[in-house]
mmCIF file of C-alpha atoms in Angstrom:
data_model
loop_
_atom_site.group_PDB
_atom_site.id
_atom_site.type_symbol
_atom_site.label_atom_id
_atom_site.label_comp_id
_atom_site.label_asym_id
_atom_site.label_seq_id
_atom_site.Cartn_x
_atom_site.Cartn_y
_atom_site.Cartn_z
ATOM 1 C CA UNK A 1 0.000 0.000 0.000
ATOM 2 C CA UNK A 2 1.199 3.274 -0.900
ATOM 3 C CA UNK A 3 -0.006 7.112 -0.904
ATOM 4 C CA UNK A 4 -0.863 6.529 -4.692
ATOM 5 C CA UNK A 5 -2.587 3.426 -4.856
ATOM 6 C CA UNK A 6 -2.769 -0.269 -3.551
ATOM 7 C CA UNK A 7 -1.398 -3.342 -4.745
ATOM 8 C CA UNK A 8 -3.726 -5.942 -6.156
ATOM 9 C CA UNK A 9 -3.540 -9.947 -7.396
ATOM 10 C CA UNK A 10 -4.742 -9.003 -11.361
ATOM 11 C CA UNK A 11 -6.368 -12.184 -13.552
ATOM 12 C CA UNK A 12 -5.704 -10.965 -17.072
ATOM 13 C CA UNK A 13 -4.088 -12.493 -20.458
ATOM 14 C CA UNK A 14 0.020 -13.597 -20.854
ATOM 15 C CA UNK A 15 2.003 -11.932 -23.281
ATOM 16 C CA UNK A 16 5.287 -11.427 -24.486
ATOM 17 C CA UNK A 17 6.807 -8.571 -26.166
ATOM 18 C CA UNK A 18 8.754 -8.881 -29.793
ATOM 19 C CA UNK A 19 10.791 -6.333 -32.070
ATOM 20 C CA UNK A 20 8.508 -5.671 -34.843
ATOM 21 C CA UNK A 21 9.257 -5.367 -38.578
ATOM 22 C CA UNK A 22 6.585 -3.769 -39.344
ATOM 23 C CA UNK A 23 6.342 -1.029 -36.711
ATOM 24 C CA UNK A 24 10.138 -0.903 -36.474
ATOM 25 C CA UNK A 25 9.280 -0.566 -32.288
ATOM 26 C CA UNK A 26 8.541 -3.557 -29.702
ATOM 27 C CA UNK A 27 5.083 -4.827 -29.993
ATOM 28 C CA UNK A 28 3.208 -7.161 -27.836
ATOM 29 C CA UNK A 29 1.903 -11.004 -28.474
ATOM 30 C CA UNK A 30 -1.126 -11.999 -26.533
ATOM 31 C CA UNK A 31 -0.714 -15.665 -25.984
ATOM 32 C CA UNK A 32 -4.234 -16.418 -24.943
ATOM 33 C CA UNK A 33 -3.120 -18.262 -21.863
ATOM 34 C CA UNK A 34 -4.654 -16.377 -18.343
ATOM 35 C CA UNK A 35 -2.224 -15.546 -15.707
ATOM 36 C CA UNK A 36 -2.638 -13.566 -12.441
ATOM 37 C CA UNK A 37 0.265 -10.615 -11.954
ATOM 38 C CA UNK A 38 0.888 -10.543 -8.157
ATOM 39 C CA UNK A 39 1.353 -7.203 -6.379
ATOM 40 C CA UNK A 40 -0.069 -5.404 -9.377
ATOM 41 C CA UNK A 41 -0.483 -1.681 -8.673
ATOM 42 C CA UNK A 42 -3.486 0.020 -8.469
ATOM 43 C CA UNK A 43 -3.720 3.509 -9.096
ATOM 44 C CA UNK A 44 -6.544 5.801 -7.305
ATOM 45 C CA UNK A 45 -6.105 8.607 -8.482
ATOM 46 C CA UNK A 46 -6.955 12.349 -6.936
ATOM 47 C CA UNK A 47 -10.018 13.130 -6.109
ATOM 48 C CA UNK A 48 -11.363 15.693 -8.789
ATOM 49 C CA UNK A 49 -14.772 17.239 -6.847
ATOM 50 C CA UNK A 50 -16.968 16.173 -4.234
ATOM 51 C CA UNK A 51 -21.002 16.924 -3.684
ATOM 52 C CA UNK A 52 -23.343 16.553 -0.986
ATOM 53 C CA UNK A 53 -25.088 13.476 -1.987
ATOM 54 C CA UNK A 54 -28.648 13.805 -2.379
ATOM 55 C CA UNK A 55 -31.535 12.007 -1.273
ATOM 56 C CA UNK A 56 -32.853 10.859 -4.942
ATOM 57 C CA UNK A 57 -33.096 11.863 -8.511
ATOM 58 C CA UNK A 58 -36.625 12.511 -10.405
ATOM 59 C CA UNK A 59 -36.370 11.340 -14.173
ATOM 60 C CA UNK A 60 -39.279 12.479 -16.705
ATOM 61 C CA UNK A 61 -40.484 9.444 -18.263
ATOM 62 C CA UNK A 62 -39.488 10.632 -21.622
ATOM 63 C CA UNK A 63 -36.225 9.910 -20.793
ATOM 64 C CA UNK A 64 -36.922 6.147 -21.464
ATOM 65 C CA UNK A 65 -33.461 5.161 -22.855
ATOM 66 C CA UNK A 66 -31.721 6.396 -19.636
ATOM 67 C CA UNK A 67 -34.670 4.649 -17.675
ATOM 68 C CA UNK A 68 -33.543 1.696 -19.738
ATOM 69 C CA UNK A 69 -29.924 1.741 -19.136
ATOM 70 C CA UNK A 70 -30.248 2.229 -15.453
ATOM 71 C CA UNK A 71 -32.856 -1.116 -15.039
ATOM 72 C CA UNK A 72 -30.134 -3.344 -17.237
ATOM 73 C CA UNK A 73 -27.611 -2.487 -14.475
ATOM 74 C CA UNK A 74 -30.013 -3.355 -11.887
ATOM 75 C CA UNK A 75 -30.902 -0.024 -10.112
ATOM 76 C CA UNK A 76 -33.995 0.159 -8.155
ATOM 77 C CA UNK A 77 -36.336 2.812 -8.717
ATOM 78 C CA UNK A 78 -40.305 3.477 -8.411
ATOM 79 C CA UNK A 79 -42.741 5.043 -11.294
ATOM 80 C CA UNK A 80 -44.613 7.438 -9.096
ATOM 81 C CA UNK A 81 -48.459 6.259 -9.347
ATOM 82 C CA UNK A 82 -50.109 9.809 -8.699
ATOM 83 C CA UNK A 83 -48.722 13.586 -9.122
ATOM 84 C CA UNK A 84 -46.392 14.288 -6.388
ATOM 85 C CA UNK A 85 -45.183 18.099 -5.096
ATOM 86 C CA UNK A 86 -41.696 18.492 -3.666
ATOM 87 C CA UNK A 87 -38.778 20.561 -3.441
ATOM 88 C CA UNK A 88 -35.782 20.115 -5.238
ATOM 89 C CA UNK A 89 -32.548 21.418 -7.251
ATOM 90 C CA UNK A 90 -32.734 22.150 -10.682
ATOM 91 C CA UNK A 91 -29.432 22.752 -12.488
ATOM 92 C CA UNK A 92 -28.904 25.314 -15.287
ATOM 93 C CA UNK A 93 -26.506 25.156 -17.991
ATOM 94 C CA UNK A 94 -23.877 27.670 -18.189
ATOM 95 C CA UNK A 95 -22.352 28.025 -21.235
ATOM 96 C CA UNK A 96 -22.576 24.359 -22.501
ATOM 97 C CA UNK A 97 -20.190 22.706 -25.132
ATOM 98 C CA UNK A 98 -20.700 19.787 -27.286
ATOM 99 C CA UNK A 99 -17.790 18.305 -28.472
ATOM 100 C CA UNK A 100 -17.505 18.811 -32.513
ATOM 101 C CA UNK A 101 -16.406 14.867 -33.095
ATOM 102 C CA UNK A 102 -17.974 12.103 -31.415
ATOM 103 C CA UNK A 103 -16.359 9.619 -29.234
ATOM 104 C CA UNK A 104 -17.691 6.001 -29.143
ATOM 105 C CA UNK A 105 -20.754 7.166 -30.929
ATOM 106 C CA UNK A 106 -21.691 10.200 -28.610
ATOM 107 C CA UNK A 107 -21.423 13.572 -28.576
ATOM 108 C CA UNK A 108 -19.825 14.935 -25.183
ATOM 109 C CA UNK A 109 -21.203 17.722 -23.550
ATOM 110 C CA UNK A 110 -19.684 20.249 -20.991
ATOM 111 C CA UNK A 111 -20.837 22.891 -18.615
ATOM 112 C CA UNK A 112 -20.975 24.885 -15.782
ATOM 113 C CA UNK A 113 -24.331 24.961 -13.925
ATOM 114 C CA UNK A 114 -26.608 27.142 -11.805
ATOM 115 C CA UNK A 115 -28.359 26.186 -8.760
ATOM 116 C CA UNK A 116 -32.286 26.719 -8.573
ATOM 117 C CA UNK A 117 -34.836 25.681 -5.870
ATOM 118 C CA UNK A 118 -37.975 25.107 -7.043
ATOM 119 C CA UNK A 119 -41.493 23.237 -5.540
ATOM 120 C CA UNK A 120 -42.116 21.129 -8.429
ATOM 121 C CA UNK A 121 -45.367 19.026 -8.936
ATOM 122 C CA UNK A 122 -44.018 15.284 -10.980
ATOM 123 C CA UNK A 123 -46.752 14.074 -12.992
ATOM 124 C CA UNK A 124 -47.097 10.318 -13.021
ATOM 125 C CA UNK A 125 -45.650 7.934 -14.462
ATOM 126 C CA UNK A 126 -41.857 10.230 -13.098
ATOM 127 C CA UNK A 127 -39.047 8.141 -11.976
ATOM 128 C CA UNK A 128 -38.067 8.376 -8.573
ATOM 129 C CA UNK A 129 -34.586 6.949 -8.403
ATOM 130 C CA UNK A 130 -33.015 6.778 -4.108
ATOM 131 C CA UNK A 131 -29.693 6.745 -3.751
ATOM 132 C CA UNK A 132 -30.088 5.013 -0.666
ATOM 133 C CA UNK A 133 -29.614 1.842 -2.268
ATOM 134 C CA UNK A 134 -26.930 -1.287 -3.055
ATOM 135 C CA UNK A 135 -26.399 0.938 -6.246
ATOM 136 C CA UNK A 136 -26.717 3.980 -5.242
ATOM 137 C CA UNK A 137 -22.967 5.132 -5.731
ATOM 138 C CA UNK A 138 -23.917 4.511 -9.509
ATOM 139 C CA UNK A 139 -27.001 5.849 -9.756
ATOM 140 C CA UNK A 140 -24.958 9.421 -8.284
ATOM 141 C CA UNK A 141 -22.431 8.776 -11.008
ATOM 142 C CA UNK A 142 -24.372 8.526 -13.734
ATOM 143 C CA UNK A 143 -27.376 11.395 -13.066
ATOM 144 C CA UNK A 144 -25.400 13.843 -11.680
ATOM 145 C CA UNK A 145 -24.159 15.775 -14.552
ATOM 146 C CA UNK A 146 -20.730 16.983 -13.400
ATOM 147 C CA UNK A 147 -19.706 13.764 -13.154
ATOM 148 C CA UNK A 148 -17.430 13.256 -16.244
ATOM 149 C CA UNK A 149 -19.274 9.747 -16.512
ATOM 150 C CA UNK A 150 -22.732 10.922 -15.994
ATOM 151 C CA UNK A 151 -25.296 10.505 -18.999
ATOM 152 C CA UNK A 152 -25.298 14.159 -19.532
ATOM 153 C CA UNK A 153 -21.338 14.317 -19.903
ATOM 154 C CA UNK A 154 -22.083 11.258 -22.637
ATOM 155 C CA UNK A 155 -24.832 13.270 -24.592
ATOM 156 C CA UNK A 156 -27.918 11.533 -23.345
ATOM 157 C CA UNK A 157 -29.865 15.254 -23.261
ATOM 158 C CA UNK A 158 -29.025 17.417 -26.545
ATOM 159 C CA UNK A 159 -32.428 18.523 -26.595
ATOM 160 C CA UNK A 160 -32.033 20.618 -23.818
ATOM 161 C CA UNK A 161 -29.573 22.798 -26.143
ATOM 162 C CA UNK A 162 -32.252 23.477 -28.559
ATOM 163 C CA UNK A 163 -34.999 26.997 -28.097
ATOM 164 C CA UNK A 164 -38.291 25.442 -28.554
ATOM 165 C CA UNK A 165 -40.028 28.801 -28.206
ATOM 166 C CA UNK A 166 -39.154 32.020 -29.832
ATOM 167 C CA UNK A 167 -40.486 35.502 -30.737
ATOM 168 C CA UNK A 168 -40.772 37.406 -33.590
ATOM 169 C CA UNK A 169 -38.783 41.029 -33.675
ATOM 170 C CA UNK A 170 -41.771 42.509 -34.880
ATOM 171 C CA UNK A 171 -43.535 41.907 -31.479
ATOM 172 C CA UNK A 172 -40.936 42.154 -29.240
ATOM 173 C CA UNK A 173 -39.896 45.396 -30.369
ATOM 174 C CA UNK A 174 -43.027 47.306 -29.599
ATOM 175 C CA UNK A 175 -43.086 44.809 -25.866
ATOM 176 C CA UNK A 176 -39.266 46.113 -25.220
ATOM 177 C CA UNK A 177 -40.117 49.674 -25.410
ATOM 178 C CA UNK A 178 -43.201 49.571 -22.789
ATOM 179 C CA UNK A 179 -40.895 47.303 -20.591
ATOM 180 C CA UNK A 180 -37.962 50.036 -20.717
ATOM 181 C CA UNK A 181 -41.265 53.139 -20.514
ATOM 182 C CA UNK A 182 -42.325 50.731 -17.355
ATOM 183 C CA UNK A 183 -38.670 50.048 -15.639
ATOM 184 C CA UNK A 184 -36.520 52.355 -15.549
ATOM 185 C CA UNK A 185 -34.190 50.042 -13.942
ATOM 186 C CA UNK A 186 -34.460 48.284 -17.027
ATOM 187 C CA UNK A 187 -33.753 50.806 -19.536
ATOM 188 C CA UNK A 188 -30.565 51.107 -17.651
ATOM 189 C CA UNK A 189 -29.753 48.066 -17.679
ATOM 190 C CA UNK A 190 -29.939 47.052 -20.928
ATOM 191 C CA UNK A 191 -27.636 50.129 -21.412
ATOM 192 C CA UNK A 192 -25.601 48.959 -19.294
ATOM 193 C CA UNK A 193 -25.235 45.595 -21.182
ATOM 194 C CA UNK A 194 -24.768 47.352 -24.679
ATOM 195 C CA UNK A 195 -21.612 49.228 -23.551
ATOM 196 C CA UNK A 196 -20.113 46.148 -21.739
ATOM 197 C CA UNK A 197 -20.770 43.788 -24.285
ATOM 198 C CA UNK A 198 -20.332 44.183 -28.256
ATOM 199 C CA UNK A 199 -21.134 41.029 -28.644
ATOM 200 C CA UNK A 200 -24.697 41.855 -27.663
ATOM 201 C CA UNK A 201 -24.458 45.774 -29.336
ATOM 202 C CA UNK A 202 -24.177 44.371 -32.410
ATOM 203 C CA UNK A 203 -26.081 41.229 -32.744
ATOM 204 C CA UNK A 204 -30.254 42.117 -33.575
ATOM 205 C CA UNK A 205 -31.416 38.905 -32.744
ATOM 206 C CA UNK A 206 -29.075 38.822 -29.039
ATOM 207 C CA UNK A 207 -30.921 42.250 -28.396
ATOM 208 C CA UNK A 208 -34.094 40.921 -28.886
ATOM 209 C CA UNK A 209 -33.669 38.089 -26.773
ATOM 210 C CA UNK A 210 -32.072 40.301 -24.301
ATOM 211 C CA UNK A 211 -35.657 41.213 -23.716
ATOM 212 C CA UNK A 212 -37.477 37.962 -24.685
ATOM 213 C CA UNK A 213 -35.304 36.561 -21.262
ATOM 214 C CA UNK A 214 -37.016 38.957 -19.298
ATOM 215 C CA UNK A 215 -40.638 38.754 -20.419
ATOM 216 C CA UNK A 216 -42.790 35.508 -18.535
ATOM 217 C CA UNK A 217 -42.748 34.138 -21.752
ATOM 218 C CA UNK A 218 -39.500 32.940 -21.761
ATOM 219 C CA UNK A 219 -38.756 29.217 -22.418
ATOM 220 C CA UNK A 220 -38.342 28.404 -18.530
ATOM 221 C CA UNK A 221 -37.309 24.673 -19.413
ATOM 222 C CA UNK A 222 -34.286 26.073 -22.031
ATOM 223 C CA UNK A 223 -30.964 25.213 -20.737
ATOM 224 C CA UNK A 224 -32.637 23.075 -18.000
ATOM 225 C CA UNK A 225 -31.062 19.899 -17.096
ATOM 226 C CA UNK A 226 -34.263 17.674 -16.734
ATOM 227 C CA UNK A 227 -33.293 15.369 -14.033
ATOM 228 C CA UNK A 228 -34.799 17.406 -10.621
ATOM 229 C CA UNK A 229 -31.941 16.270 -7.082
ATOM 230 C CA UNK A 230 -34.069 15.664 -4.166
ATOM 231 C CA UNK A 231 -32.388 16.768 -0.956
ATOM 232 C CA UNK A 232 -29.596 18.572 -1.677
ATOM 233 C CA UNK A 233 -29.650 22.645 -1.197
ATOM 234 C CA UNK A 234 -26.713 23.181 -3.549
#
């Protein structure tokens, strides 16, 4: 035992190394024979982040194939019968990234999030997934999205990248003016955001959703991560 790792018995394959023709380097022969290496290091690793781990996970049912995944591996989890209310953690996507070539057939995504506390009502037929459970180290792993392993960091949700609801400049324009007329606040504001962004001075359609953002009929769900943490305040 070391500060680095352990030292384990490992069962794999026997091999031997050669000097190859082809690759003008030493290559390796697997003989097909198993052997166990004795005293095989083990390395841990450092530890990258922690979280508080929550109580349980709510999963829409429209997110079958994740559903799916997480019954072949033998998690337990309940399909709520009836609507249920509680309060839990939504996470937000900051500035998310999808990687531009996929790796083992998915699309990584990246981001930071933003914490929200919301009283939600689950309709039924909503996944209910405990962590309080043989699994439940897992079940942590794979909903919780920073987790470089999680099904968001795979790609699982690329729908929550895409604007489902929009409007057109043609009514916005007229509804920005009576906000700004209405708010001062606001007026300054957006001034505000002109001067320290040119980004946003000089893009129509970032103006106009400048606004949009700030009307109630904003998209709530955009950006969303859909899997609600029960039990866990940040």
């Amino acid at each position: 035992m070391n500060e680095e790792g352990r030292l384990v018995d490992f069962l794999g394959m026997e091999y031997e190394e050669f000097p190859s023709e082809v690759s003008g380097e030493e290559e390796i022969r697997w003989l097909g024979q198993p052997v166990i290496y004795r005293d095989y290091p083990m390395q841990t690793g450092a530890v990258g982040a922690t979280i508080e781990r929550p109580i349980a996970y709510w999963v829409p049912a429209a997110w079958s194939e994740v559903i799916e995944r997480l019954r072949l591996h033998g998690v337990e989890m309940e399909a709520i019968p009836e609507p249920a209310t509680q309060l839990v953690s939504r996470l937000r996507l900051v500035d998310p990234k999808v990687a531009s070539v996929p790796y083992e057939g998915c699309y990584r995504m990246s981001a930071g999030f933003e914490v929200e506390r919301r009283e939600e009502t689950f309709p039924k037929g909503t996944f209910r997934i405990p962590t309080d459970q043989p699994l439940g180290d897992l079940v942590v792993v794979a909903l919780e999205p920073t987790s470089p392993a999680s099904f968001f960091a795979w790609g699982f949700f690329p729908e929550i990248l895409q604007q489902t609801e929009y409007i057109e400049g043609y009514v916005m324009d007229p509804l920005a003016e009576r906000m700004m007329a209405e708010d001062p606040d606001l007026r300054e504001a957006f001034s505000r955001a002109l001067e320290e962004d040119p980004e946003l001075a000089g893009n129509r359609d970032a103006r106009l959703r400048w606004f949009y953002a700030r009307t109630p009929y904003f998209d709530d769900r955009y950006l969303l991560y859909p899997v609600a943490i029960e039990g866990r305040l940040d």
